[in-house]
Tab-separated table of C-alpha atoms in Angstrom:
chain	number	residue	atom	x	y	z
W	1	UNK	CA	-25.645	-14.581	15.997
W	2	UNK	CA	-27.006	-14.935	12.457
W	3	UNK	CA	-24.036	-12.913	11.239
W	4	UNK	CA	-21.591	-15.352	12.836
W	5	UNK	CA	-23.407	-18.438	11.543
W	6	UNK	CA	-23.649	-17.173	7.962
W	7	UNK	CA	-19.992	-16.103	7.951
W	8	UNK	CA	-19.013	-19.532	9.281
W	9	UNK	CA	-21.061	-21.527	6.777
W	10	UNK	CA	-19.977	-19.519	3.743
W	11	UNK	CA	-16.282	-19.541	4.709
W	12	UNK	CA	-16.493	-23.266	5.482
W	13	UNK	CA	-18.111	-24.017	2.114
W	14	UNK	CA	-15.758	-21.872	0.015
W	15	UNK	CA	-12.737	-23.344	1.774
W	16	UNK	CA	-14.113	-26.846	1.209
W	17	UNK	CA	-14.290	-26.266	-2.545
W	18	UNK	CA	-10.811	-24.751	-2.642
W	19	UNK	CA	-9.506	-27.908	-0.959
W	20	UNK	CA	-11.630	-30.206	-3.117
W	21	UNK	CA	-10.516	-28.584	-6.386
W	22	UNK	CA	-6.861	-28.160	-5.520
W	23	UNK	CA	-5.897	-30.435	-8.413
W	24	UNK	CA	-7.148	-27.692	-10.769
W	25	UNK	CA	-5.471	-24.683	-9.167
W	26	UNK	CA	-2.646	-26.211	-7.148
W	27	UNK	CA	-0.026	-25.312	-9.735
W	28	UNK	CA	-0.646	-21.641	-8.928
W	29	UNK	CA	-1.867	-21.676	-5.340
W	30	UNK	CA	0.031	-24.492	-3.628
W	31	UNK	CA	2.819	-24.046	-1.096
W	32	UNK	CA	5.757	-26.444	-1.080
W	33	UNK	CA	7.816	-27.764	1.823
W	34	UNK	CA	10.910	-25.826	0.786
W	35	UNK	CA	12.150	-22.973	2.974
W	36	UNK	CA	13.290	-22.307	6.509
W	37	UNK	CA	9.733	-21.575	7.677
W	38	UNK	CA	8.033	-24.584	6.068
W	39	UNK	CA	6.918	-27.282	8.499
W	40	UNK	CA	4.416	-29.329	6.521
W	41	UNK	CA	4.299	-32.316	4.203
W	42	UNK	CA	3.211	-32.129	0.574
W	43	UNK	CA	1.795	-29.348	-1.580
W	44	UNK	CA	-0.973	-27.347	0.137
W	45	UNK	CA	-3.147	-24.472	-1.197
W	46	UNK	CA	-2.338	-21.205	0.552
W	47	UNK	CA	-5.348	-19.169	-0.568
W	48	UNK	CA	-7.560	-19.718	2.470
W	49	UNK	CA	-8.012	-15.963	2.609
W	50	UNK	CA	-10.512	-16.298	-0.261
W	51	UNK	CA	-12.848	-18.255	2.015
W	52	UNK	CA	-12.254	-15.776	4.815
W	53	UNK	CA	-13.215	-12.814	2.628
W	54	UNK	CA	-16.233	-14.690	1.291
W	55	UNK	CA	-17.510	-15.322	4.803
W	56	UNK	CA	-17.118	-11.672	5.779
W	57	UNK	CA	-18.879	-10.465	2.638
W	58	UNK	CA	-21.755	-12.869	3.315
W	59	UNK	CA	-22.041	-11.511	6.872
W	60	UNK	CA	-22.159	-7.967	5.481
W	61	UNK	CA	-24.935	-9.006	3.091
W	62	UNK	CA	-26.976	-10.244	6.060
W	63	UNK	CA	-26.678	-6.812	7.664
W	64	UNK	CA	-27.534	-5.159	4.351
W	65	UNK	CA	-30.642	-7.313	3.943
W	66	UNK	CA	-31.744	-6.355	7.448
W	67	UNK	CA	-31.363	-2.673	6.661
W	68	UNK	CA	-28.907	-2.382	9.530
W	69	UNK	CA	-27.261	0.971	10.169
W	70	UNK	CA	-23.910	-0.800	10.469
W	71	UNK	CA	-24.009	-2.269	6.962
W	72	UNK	CA	-22.721	0.901	5.291
W	73	UNK	CA	-19.600	1.291	7.446
W	74	UNK	CA	-18.876	-2.420	7.416
W	75	UNK	CA	-19.120	-2.450	3.623
W	76	UNK	CA	-16.658	0.443	3.429
W	77	UNK	CA	-14.227	-1.423	5.676
W	78	UNK	CA	-14.450	-4.529	3.494
W	79	UNK	CA	-13.581	-2.439	0.437
W	80	UNK	CA	-10.801	-0.733	2.414
W	81	UNK	CA	-9.346	-4.156	3.247
W	82	UNK	CA	-8.982	-5.118	-0.425
W	83	UNK	CA	-5.535	-3.555	-1.076
W	84	UNK	CA	-4.007	-5.558	1.779
W	85	UNK	CA	-5.869	-8.735	0.871
W	86	UNK	CA	-5.187	-8.572	-2.857
W	87	UNK	CA	-1.492	-7.794	-2.454
W	88	UNK	CA	-1.174	-10.719	-0.036
W	89	UNK	CA	-3.099	-12.948	-2.439
W	90	UNK	CA	-0.751	-11.916	-5.232
W	91	UNK	CA	2.154	-13.137	-3.108
W	92	UNK	CA	0.305	-16.382	-2.372
W	93	UNK	CA	-0.058	-17.053	-6.092
W	94	UNK	CA	3.129	-15.603	-7.565
W	95	UNK	CA	5.523	-15.978	-4.595
W	96	UNK	CA	7.266	-12.897	-5.960
W	97	UNK	CA	5.741	-9.926	-4.098
W	98	UNK	CA	8.206	-8.392	-1.656
W	99	UNK	CA	7.545	-7.434	1.941
W	100	UNK	CA	7.632	-3.685	1.256
W	101	UNK	CA	4.820	-3.640	-1.350
W	102	UNK	CA	2.676	-5.735	0.970
W	103	UNK	CA	3.365	-3.390	3.871
W	104	UNK	CA	2.516	-0.359	1.739
W	105	UNK	CA	-0.718	-2.038	0.627
W	106	UNK	CA	-1.796	-2.549	4.242
W	107	UNK	CA	-0.999	1.112	4.919
W	108	UNK	CA	-3.226	2.118	2.008
W	109	UNK	CA	-5.973	-0.091	3.442
W	110	UNK	CA	-5.575	1.542	6.867
W	111	UNK	CA	-5.698	4.985	5.256
W	112	UNK	CA	-8.957	4.108	3.503
W	113	UNK	CA	-10.383	2.836	6.786
W	114	UNK	CA	-9.469	6.110	8.464
W	115	UNK	CA	-10.957	8.170	5.635
W	116	UNK	CA	-14.181	6.270	5.044
W	117	UNK	CA	-15.023	4.848	8.487
W	118	UNK	CA	-13.286	7.280	10.852
W	119	UNK	CA	-11.022	4.515	12.150
W	120	UNK	CA	-8.474	6.840	13.747
W	121	UNK	CA	-6.977	6.276	17.191
W	122	UNK	CA	-7.744	9.440	19.207
W	123	UNK	CA	-5.630	8.790	22.290
W	124	UNK	CA	-3.162	6.470	24.027
W	125	UNK	CA	-3.644	7.735	27.589
W	126	UNK	CA	0.013	8.792	27.560
W	127	UNK	CA	0.801	12.405	28.554
W	128	UNK	CA	2.264	14.353	25.661
W	129	UNK	CA	1.371	11.704	23.106
W	130	UNK	CA	-2.341	12.418	23.506
W	131	UNK	CA	-1.701	16.089	22.816
W	132	UNK	CA	0.032	15.121	19.567
W	133	UNK	CA	-2.784	12.771	18.590
W	134	UNK	CA	-5.175	15.669	19.060
W	135	UNK	CA	-3.829	16.925	15.729
W	136	UNK	CA	-5.693	15.056	13.012
W	137	UNK	CA	-2.818	14.337	10.584
W	138	UNK	CA	-0.645	12.977	13.406
W	139	UNK	CA	-3.429	10.712	14.673
W	140	UNK	CA	-4.142	9.408	11.177
W	141	UNK	CA	-0.467	8.757	10.440
W	142	UNK	CA	0.009	6.918	13.728
W	143	UNK	CA	-3.120	4.825	13.118
W	144	UNK	CA	-2.051	3.901	9.591
W	145	UNK	CA	1.322	2.629	10.809
W	146	UNK	CA	-0.269	0.829	13.777
W	147	UNK	CA	-2.906	-0.958	11.678
W	148	UNK	CA	-0.346	-1.967	9.058
W	149	UNK	CA	1.948	-3.230	11.804
W	150	UNK	CA	-0.771	-5.372	13.369
W	151	UNK	CA	-1.735	-6.851	9.986
W	152	UNK	CA	1.917	-7.709	9.375
W	153	UNK	CA	2.186	-9.162	12.903
W	154	UNK	CA	-0.653	-11.628	12.312
W	155	UNK	CA	1.107	-12.719	9.123
W	156	UNK	CA	4.326	-13.248	11.114
W	157	UNK	CA	2.708	-15.802	13.433
W	158	UNK	CA	1.066	-17.683	10.557
W	159	UNK	CA	3.500	-20.580	10.648
W	160	UNK	CA	1.630	-23.648	11.883
W	161	UNK	CA	-1.739	-25.305	11.419
W	162	UNK	CA	-4.450	-23.410	13.281
W	163	UNK	CA	-2.110	-20.877	14.883
W	164	UNK	CA	-2.848	-17.490	13.294
W	165	UNK	CA	-6.521	-18.188	12.559
W	166	UNK	CA	-7.390	-19.240	16.107
W	167	UNK	CA	-5.327	-16.473	17.718
W	168	UNK	CA	-7.073	-13.908	15.490
W	169	UNK	CA	-10.463	-15.395	16.382
W	170	UNK	CA	-9.664	-15.231	20.107
W	171	UNK	CA	-8.569	-11.612	19.777
W	172	UNK	CA	-11.771	-10.721	17.928
W	173	UNK	CA	-13.807	-12.527	20.601
W	174	UNK	CA	-12.250	-10.295	23.257
W	175	UNK	CA	-13.109	-7.164	21.269
W	176	UNK	CA	-16.610	-8.488	20.659
W	177	UNK	CA	-17.210	-9.060	24.366
W	178	UNK	CA	-16.360	-5.462	25.229
W	179	UNK	CA	-18.255	-4.147	22.194
W	180	UNK	CA	-21.319	-5.996	23.494
W	181	UNK	CA	-20.887	-4.450	26.944
W	182	UNK	CA	-20.667	-0.902	25.571
W	183	UNK	CA	-23.412	-1.597	22.995
W	184	UNK	CA	-21.293	-0.836	19.942
W	185	UNK	CA	-23.240	-2.623	17.233
W	186	UNK	CA	-20.703	-1.962	14.456
W	187	UNK	CA	-17.722	-3.499	16.250
W	188	UNK	CA	-19.911	-6.295	17.619
W	189	UNK	CA	-20.982	-7.308	14.110
W	190	UNK	CA	-17.440	-6.900	12.760
W	191	UNK	CA	-16.144	-9.335	15.364
W	192	UNK	CA	-18.952	-11.823	14.728
W	193	UNK	CA	-18.242	-11.760	10.991
W	194	UNK	CA	-14.513	-12.170	11.549
W	195	UNK	CA	-14.868	-14.987	14.080
W	196	UNK	CA	-17.368	-16.911	11.965
W	197	UNK	CA	-15.220	-16.705	8.842
W	198	UNK	CA	-12.032	-17.629	10.719
W	199	UNK	CA	-13.632	-20.652	12.351
W	200	UNK	CA	-15.069	-21.775	9.013
W	201	UNK	CA	-11.542	-21.742	7.591
W	202	UNK	CA	-9.956	-23.166	10.759
W	203	UNK	CA	-11.835	-26.456	10.547
W	204	UNK	CA	-10.062	-27.215	7.265
W	205	UNK	CA	-6.710	-25.904	8.436
W	206	UNK	CA	-6.492	-27.675	11.801
W	207	UNK	CA	-5.170	-30.205	12.568
W	208	UNK	CA	-4.268	-31.689	9.156
W	209	UNK	CA	-3.358	-28.489	7.319
W	210	UNK	CA	-5.450	-29.136	4.187
W	211	UNK	CA	-5.266	-25.431	3.337
W	212	UNK	CA	-3.280	-22.437	4.602
W	213	UNK	CA	-4.433	-18.927	5.432
W	214	UNK	CA	-1.752	-17.417	3.221
W	215	UNK	CA	-0.564	-13.830	3.209
W	216	UNK	CA	-3.887	-12.590	1.862
W	217	UNK	CA	-5.861	-14.231	4.658
W	218	UNK	CA	-3.393	-13.245	7.379
W	219	UNK	CA	-3.356	-9.596	6.286
W	220	UNK	CA	-7.149	-9.569	6.091
W	221	UNK	CA	-7.530	-11.075	9.576
W	222	UNK	CA	-4.948	-8.711	11.073
W	223	UNK	CA	-6.437	-5.663	9.360
W	224	UNK	CA	-9.951	-6.588	10.482
W	225	UNK	CA	-8.854	-6.992	14.104
W	226	UNK	CA	-6.870	-3.739	14.074
W	227	UNK	CA	-9.728	-1.734	12.553
W	228	UNK	CA	-12.202	-3.164	15.078
W	229	UNK	CA	-9.843	-2.304	17.949
W	230	UNK	CA	-9.325	1.269	16.710
W	231	UNK	CA	-13.056	1.834	16.156
W	232	UNK	CA	-13.902	0.445	19.591
W	233	UNK	CA	-11.648	3.041	21.241
W	234	UNK	CA	-12.580	5.882	18.880
W	235	UNK	CA	-16.323	5.357	19.372
W	236	UNK	CA	-16.294	4.540	23.102
W	237	UNK	CA	-14.297	6.845	25.413
W	238	UNK	CA	-14.738	4.454	28.347
W	239	UNK	CA	-12.584	1.801	26.614
W	240	UNK	CA	-8.867	2.136	27.322
W	241	UNK	CA	-6.663	2.358	24.199
W	242	UNK	CA	-4.374	-0.174	25.883
W	243	UNK	CA	-7.156	-2.764	25.794
W	244	UNK	CA	-6.708	-3.515	22.092
W	245	UNK	CA	-2.920	-3.471	22.421
W	246	UNK	CA	-2.947	-6.002	25.251
W	247	UNK	CA	-5.424	-8.224	23.387
W	248	UNK	CA	-3.095	-8.350	20.374
W	249	UNK	CA	0.186	-8.206	22.245
W	250	UNK	CA	1.357	-11.721	21.367
W	251	UNK	CA	1.621	-11.189	17.577
W	252	UNK	CA	2.682	-7.551	18.004
W	253	UNK	CA	5.543	-8.295	20.393
W	254	UNK	CA	6.545	-11.368	18.384
W	255	UNK	CA	7.092	-9.016	15.456
W	256	UNK	CA	8.936	-6.361	17.457
W	257	UNK	CA	11.140	-8.950	19.122
W	258	UNK	CA	11.910	-10.612	15.769
W	259	UNK	CA	12.975	-7.263	14.307
W	260	UNK	CA	15.231	-6.620	17.311
W	261	UNK	CA	16.687	-10.129	17.133
W	262	UNK	CA	17.475	-9.921	13.437
W	263	UNK	CA	18.726	-6.341	13.275
W	264	UNK	CA	20.513	-5.907	16.626
W	265	UNK	CA	21.583	-9.399	17.675
W	266	UNK	CA	22.173	-10.979	14.269
W	267	UNK	CA	22.957	-7.798	12.288
W	268	UNK	CA	20.894	-8.893	9.289
W	269	UNK	CA	17.893	-7.567	7.421
W	270	UNK	CA	14.629	-7.627	9.360
W	271	UNK	CA	12.862	-8.870	6.230
W	272	UNK	CA	14.833	-12.093	5.857
W	273	UNK	CA	12.920	-15.186	7.033
W	274	UNK	CA	14.346	-17.514	9.654
W	275	UNK	CA	13.294	-20.396	11.883
W	276	UNK	CA	13.885	-18.601	15.184
W	277	UNK	CA	10.364	-17.384	15.899
W	278	UNK	CA	8.972	-18.601	19.203
W	279	UNK	CA	6.515	-20.921	17.420
W	280	UNK	CA	9.371	-22.416	15.365
W	281	UNK	CA	11.432	-23.103	18.480
W	282	UNK	CA	8.466	-24.672	20.249
W	283	UNK	CA	7.965	-26.961	17.237
W	284	UNK	CA	11.626	-27.933	16.963
W	285	UNK	CA	12.361	-28.410	20.658
W	286	UNK	CA	9.433	-28.519	23.067
W	287	UNK	CA	6.909	-30.381	20.883
W	288	UNK	CA	9.576	-32.769	19.629
W	289	UNK	CA	10.380	-33.739	23.197
W	290	UNK	CA	6.747	-33.857	24.349
W	291	UNK	CA	5.676	-36.033	21.391
W	292	UNK	CA	8.114	-38.768	22.279
W	293	UNK	CA	10.812	-40.428	20.222
W	294	UNK	CA	8.572	-42.155	17.668
W	295	UNK	CA	5.804	-39.560	17.314
W	296	UNK	CA	8.384	-36.805	16.837
W	297	UNK	CA	9.033	-38.200	13.350
W	298	UNK	CA	5.427	-37.426	12.309
W	299	UNK	CA	5.758	-33.891	10.918
W	300	UNK	CA	2.007	-33.253	10.527
W	301	UNK	CA	1.276	-34.395	14.070
W	302	UNK	CA	4.036	-32.204	15.513
W	303	UNK	CA	2.822	-29.274	13.427
W	304	UNK	CA	-0.687	-29.552	14.857
W	305	UNK	CA	0.648	-29.968	18.392
W	306	UNK	CA	2.479	-26.630	18.215
W	307	UNK	CA	-0.465	-24.226	17.962
W	308	UNK	CA	-2.098	-24.989	21.359
W	309	UNK	CA	1.022	-23.756	23.174
W	310	UNK	CA	0.682	-20.406	21.399
W	311	UNK	CA	-3.084	-20.221	21.897
W	312	UNK	CA	-2.380	-20.432	25.612
W	313	UNK	CA	0.323	-17.768	25.321
W	314	UNK	CA	-2.135	-15.436	23.560
W	315	UNK	CA	-4.655	-15.974	26.361
W	316	UNK	CA	-2.065	-14.789	28.902
W	317	UNK	CA	-2.627	-11.261	27.583
W	318	UNK	CA	-6.217	-11.596	26.342
W	319	UNK	CA	-7.737	-12.656	29.678
W	320	UNK	CA	-6.466	-9.697	31.774
W	321	UNK	CA	-7.348	-7.346	28.903
W	322	UNK	CA	-10.963	-8.517	29.024
W	323	UNK	CA	-11.068	-8.257	32.828
W	324	UNK	CA	-9.618	-4.741	33.039
W	325	UNK	CA	-10.649	-3.150	29.724
W	326	UNK	CA	-11.406	0.213	31.385
W	327	UNK	CA	-8.248	0.608	33.460
W	328	UNK	CA	-5.217	1.857	31.550
W	329	UNK	CA	-2.739	1.627	34.433
W	330	UNK	CA	-3.620	-2.020	35.092
W	331	UNK	CA	-3.436	-2.870	31.393
W	332	UNK	CA	0.005	-1.265	31.119
W	333	UNK	CA	1.263	-3.398	34.016
W	334	UNK	CA	-0.085	-6.564	32.411
W	335	UNK	CA	1.507	-5.582	29.098
W	336	UNK	CA	4.893	-5.239	30.792
W	337	UNK	CA	4.372	-8.529	32.603
W	338	UNK	CA	3.539	-10.283	29.324
W	339	UNK	CA	6.675	-8.903	27.644
W	340	UNK	CA	8.850	-10.120	30.512
W	341	UNK	CA	7.143	-13.522	30.444
W	342	UNK	CA	7.641	-13.807	26.671
W	343	UNK	CA	11.356	-12.999	26.929
W	344	UNK	CA	11.787	-15.474	29.790
W	345	UNK	CA	9.934	-18.206	27.859
W	346	UNK	CA	11.945	-17.541	24.712
W	347	UNK	CA	15.235	-17.798	26.600
W	348	UNK	CA	14.148	-21.017	28.290
W	349	UNK	CA	13.203	-22.641	24.984
W	350	UNK	CA	16.403	-21.454	23.294
W	351	UNK	CA	18.368	-23.202	26.049
W	352	UNK	CA	16.107	-26.260	25.954
W	353	UNK	CA	17.974	-29.416	25.029
W	354	UNK	CA	16.065	-32.589	24.238
W	355	UNK	CA	18.962	-34.750	25.370
W	356	UNK	CA	18.328	-33.507	28.919
W	357	UNK	CA	14.657	-34.563	28.781
W	358	UNK	CA	14.360	-38.085	27.405
W	359	UNK	CA	11.883	-39.995	29.579
W	360	UNK	CA	12.098	-43.045	27.299
W	361	UNK	CA	15.790	-43.448	28.046
W	362	UNK	CA	16.824	-44.952	31.365
W	363	UNK	CA	19.193	-42.851	33.406
W	364	UNK	CA	22.209	-44.444	35.096
């Protein structure tokens, strides 16, 4: 637990100083309220990923000081994460880095993780596909795309105070639990470092939104989760490859569904931002109604009230994944059930009309 505590304290402290000194760096690092995906008030630093990385590095230094066998691989993974983190940080500062360069950077990071740490997914428990993954180049290519996709997915859900950071921490907690059961010290320490750093940042992000995770932090959190999930399966044959997928299914399916919605239903580029993500609809419709007529005008309060709905949604897939981490067939069924539930919930919220649910107004 020393790894978790150190990661927490260092991330908390670094994030504190970023917030405290925002008057010095805000011109470069601050996010404004302009844009279809902006739901906050004022100018807020979006470089929380710096604190996140600092916490993880501090956790690695604890392992290094102990002479732990895991320190070498964990250090390699931290270096491997730098392309994704730095490209995201460049976007946080310049606001001019496109989606494609950031995606390519996360693919480079995944490739380094595969090369240096052996983070390559060896199987999916799907007939035919497993035979293909038995060929090294195919397995590496698939893993690179999968890791990059997960990192991008965590960035997609980073829209409200406390949302992406807590979801990522919950997903890492699930991996950590199974890593503890199978006695995988590397993945166990990776998850402790990630959780500690995320919670250290989260306390400054939720509920008031004093700082944002930013693209750099979201890519780092997503990459770290994806690498831990791949390593857990690669190093432990008893763990189903569908375990990690079900744990991270909320951000992954949010991304897939958004791409389908934009490209197929709206016939527009998948890279263009919009305010039709599930978390955006919950903010605009469900939370606005639940907050009441007066409180709905408080943007910061509504922002903070949005994340708990999505934390609960993430747990819908995380809980069964933790319960049935060995059993692929059961995990597949729960994955399908989650997808159906997500689509049903999305349709219900799209059709939600606040005028039909106004408890403060007397009905005739």
